[in-house]
Short mmCIF file of C-alpha atoms in Angstrom, two decimals:
data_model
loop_
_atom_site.label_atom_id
_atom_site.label_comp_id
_atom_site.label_asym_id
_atom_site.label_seq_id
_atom_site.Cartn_x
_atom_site.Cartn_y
_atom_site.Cartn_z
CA UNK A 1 9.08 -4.42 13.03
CA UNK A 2 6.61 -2.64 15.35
CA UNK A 3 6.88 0.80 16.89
CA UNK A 4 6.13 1.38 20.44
CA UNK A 5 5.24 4.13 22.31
CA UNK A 6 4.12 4.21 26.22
CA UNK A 7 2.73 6.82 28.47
CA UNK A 8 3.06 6.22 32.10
CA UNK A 9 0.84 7.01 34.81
CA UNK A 10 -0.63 3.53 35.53
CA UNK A 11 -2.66 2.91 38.23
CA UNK A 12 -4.92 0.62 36.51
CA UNK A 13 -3.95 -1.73 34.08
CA UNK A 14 -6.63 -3.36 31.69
CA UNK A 15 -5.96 -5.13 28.00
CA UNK A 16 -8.14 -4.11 24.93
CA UNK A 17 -8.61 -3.51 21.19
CA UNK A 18 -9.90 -0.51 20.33
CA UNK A 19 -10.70 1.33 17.22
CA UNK A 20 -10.18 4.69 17.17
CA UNK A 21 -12.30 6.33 14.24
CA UNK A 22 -12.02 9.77 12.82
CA UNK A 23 -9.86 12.71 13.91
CA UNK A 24 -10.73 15.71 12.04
CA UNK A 25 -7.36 18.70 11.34
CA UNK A 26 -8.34 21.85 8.75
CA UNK A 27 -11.33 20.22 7.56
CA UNK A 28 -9.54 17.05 6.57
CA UNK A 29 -10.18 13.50 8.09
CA UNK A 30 -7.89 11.19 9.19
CA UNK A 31 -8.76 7.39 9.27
CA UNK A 32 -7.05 5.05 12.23
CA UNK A 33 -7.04 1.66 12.36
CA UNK A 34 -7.21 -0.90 15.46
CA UNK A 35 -4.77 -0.51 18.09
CA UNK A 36 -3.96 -2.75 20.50
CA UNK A 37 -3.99 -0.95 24.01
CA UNK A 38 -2.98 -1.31 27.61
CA UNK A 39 -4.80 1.57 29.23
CA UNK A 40 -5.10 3.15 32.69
CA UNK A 41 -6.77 5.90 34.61
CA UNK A 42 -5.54 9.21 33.26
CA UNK A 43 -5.81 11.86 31.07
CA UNK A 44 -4.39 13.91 28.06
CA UNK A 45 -3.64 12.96 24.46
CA UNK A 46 -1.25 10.38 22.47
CA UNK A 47 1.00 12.92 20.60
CA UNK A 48 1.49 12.64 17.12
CA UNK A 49 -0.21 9.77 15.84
CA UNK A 50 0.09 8.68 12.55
CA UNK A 51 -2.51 8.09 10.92
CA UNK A 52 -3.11 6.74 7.21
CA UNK A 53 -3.23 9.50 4.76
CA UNK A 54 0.54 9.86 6.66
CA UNK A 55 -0.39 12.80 8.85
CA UNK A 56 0.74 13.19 12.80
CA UNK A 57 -2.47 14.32 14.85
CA UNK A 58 -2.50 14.21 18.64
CA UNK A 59 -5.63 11.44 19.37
CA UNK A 60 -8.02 12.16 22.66
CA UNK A 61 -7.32 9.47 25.03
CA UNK A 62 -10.86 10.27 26.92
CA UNK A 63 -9.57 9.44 30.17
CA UNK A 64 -7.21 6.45 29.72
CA UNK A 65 -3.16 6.81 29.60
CA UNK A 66 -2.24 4.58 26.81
CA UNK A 67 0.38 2.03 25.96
CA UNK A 68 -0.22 1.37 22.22
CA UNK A 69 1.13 -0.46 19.15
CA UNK A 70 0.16 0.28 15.51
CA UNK A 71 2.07 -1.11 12.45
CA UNK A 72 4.49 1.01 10.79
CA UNK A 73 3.58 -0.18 7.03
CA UNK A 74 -0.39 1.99 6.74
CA UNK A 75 -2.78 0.84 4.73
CA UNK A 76 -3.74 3.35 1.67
CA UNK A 77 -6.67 3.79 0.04
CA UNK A 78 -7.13 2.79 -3.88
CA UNK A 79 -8.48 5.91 -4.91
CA UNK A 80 -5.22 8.12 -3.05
CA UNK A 81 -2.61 5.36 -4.04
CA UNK A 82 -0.11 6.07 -7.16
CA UNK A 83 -0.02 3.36 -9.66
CA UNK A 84 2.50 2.31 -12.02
CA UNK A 85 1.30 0.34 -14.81
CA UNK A 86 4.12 -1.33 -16.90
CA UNK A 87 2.23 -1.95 -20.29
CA UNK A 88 3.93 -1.94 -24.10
CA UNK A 89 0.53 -2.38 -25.80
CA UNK A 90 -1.25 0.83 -26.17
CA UNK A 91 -4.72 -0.99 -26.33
CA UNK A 92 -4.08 -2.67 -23.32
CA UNK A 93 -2.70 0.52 -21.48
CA UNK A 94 -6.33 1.67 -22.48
CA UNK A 95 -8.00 -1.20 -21.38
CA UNK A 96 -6.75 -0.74 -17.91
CA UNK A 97 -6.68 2.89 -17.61
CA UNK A 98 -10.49 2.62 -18.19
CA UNK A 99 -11.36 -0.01 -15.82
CA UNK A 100 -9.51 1.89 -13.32
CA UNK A 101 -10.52 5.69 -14.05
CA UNK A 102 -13.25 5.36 -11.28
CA UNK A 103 -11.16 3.80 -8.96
CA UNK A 104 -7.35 5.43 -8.75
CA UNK A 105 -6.75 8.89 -9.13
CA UNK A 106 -3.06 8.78 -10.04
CA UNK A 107 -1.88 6.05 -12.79
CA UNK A 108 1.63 6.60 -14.66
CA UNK A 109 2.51 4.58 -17.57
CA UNK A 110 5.62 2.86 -18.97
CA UNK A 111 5.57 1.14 -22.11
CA UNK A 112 8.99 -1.57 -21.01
CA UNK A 113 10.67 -2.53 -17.90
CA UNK A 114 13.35 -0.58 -18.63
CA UNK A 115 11.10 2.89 -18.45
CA UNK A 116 9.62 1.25 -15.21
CA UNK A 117 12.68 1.08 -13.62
CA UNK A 118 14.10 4.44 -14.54
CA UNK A 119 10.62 5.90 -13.32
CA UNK A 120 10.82 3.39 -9.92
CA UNK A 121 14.31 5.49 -9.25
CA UNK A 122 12.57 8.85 -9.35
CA UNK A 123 9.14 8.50 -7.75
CA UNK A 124 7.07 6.48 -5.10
CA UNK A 125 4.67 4.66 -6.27
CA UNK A 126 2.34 1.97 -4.11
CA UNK A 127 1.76 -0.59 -6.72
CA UNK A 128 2.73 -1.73 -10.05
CA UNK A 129 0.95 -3.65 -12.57
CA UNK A 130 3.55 -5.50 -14.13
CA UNK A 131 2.72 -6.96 -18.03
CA UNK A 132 5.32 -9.71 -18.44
CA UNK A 133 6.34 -10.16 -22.58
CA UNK A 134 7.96 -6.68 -23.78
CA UNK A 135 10.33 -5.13 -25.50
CA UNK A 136 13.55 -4.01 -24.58
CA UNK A 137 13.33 -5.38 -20.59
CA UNK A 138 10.45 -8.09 -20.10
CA UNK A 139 8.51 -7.71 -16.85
CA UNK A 140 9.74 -11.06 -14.91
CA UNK A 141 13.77 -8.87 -15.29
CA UNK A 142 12.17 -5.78 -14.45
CA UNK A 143 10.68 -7.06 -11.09
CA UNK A 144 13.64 -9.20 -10.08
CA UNK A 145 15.97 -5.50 -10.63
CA UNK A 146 13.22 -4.27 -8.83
CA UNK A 147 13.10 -6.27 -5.97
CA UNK A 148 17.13 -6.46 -5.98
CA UNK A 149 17.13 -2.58 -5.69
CA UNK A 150 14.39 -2.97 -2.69
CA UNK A 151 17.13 -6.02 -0.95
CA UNK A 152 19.21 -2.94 0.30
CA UNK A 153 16.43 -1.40 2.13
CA UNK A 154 13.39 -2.12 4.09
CA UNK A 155 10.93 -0.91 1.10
CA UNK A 156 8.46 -3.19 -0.94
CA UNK A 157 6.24 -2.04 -3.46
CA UNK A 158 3.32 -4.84 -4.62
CA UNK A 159 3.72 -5.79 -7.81
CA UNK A 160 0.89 -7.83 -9.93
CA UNK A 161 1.57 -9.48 -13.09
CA UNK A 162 -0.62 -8.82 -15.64
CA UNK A 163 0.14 -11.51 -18.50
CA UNK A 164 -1.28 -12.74 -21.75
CA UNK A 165 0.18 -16.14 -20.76
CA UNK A 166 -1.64 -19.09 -19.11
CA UNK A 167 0.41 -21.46 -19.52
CA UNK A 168 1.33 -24.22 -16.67
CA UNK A 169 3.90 -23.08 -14.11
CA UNK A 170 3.48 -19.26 -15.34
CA UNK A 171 2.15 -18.26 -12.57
CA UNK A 172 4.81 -19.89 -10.42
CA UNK A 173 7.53 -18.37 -12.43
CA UNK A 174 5.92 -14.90 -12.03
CA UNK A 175 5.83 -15.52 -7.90
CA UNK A 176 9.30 -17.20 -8.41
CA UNK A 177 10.49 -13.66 -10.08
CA UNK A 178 9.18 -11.85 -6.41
CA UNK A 179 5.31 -10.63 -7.87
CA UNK A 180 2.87 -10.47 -5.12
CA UNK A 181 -0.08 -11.66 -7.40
CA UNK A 182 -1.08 -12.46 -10.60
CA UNK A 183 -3.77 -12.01 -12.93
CA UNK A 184 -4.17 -12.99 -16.75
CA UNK A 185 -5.84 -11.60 -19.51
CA UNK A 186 -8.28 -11.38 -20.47
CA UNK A 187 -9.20 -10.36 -17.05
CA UNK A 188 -12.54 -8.82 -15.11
CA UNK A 189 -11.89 -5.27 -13.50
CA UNK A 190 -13.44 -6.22 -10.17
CA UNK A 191 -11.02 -9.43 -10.28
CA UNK A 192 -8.01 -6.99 -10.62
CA UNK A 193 -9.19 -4.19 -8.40
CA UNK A 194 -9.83 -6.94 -5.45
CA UNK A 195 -6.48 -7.54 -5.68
CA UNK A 196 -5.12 -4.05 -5.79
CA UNK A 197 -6.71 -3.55 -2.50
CA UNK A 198 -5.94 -6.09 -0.82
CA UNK A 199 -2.45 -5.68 -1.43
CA UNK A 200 -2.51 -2.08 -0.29
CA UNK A 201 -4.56 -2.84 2.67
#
């Protein structure tokens, strides 16, 4: 689903992409991504904008009166986004945790699926890193509650299995469950932080 908005005072109707950069509010920055534009002759501002660190700024329109269209799902940023990592070996918690402590500011831990869902119910989180052999809940039932839970609304968090297995057909089993990736260990960090980005672009 897309979200439309049009001012009207057309006079002169051209078809664009344009990529409106930086708009700067109380010393913070706001990024904006490409939007695809109808413009004509004008002037005045598109009112309240959203842009991705999920403020509303009005955005110059230098000019033009715009018809525009911009996704309603932003992209976020690694470093801002809030991780859940689903992990019941404490080495391995620390494993990751280190190869991400330059990269994400804000990483909570649960040590089954069971903890990950009770802590899904309470908070937001962007992405999960999903382990798949555990106690208690395993991660392949914790993402298919997960995803059940997400059925009743228009939400989806990325989830990436992190597993110890490499066995034939795992990975298919882990897509099969409703993961978004998957990644086994022993892994590289840049491997795993490629696809953390890409799934939150």
């Amino acid at each position: 689903m897309k979200f439309k908005v049009l001012i009207i005072t057309i006079t002169l109707l051209m078809l664009s992409q344009i990529s409106i950069g930086q708009e700067h509010e109380n010393n913070e920055t706001h990024e904006f991504k490409h939007f695809r534009v109808a413009a004509a002759i004008g002037h005045g501002y598109i009112p309240k904008a959203k842009s991705e660190s999920g403020k509303f700024v009005a955005i110059p329109t230098f000019g033009l009166d715009i018809q525009y269209w911009f996704n309603e799902k932003w992209g976020i940023a690694l470093k801002n986004a809030k991780i859940l990592l689903v992990e019941d070996n404490i080495i391995n918690q620390k494993i990751v945790l280190l190869s991400l402590k330059n990269q994400v500011n804000h990483i909570d831990v649960a040590a089954n699926g069971k903890e990950a869902l009770e802590m899904f119910g309470v908070k937001q989180y962007d992405l999960i890193l999903m382990d798949i052999m555990m106690p208690v809940m395993d991660g392949i039932v914790a993402t298919k509650k997960i995803r059940e839970i997400e059925s009743t609304s228009d939400q989806h968090i990325p989830i990436i299995a992190v597993t110890a297995n490499a066995l034939a057909g795992d990975r298919e089993n882990c897509l099969a469950a409703g993961v978004d990736d998957y990644i086994a260990k022993p892994f590289s960090a840049e491997v795993l932080i490629k696809k953390m980005r890409d799934l939150l672009a």
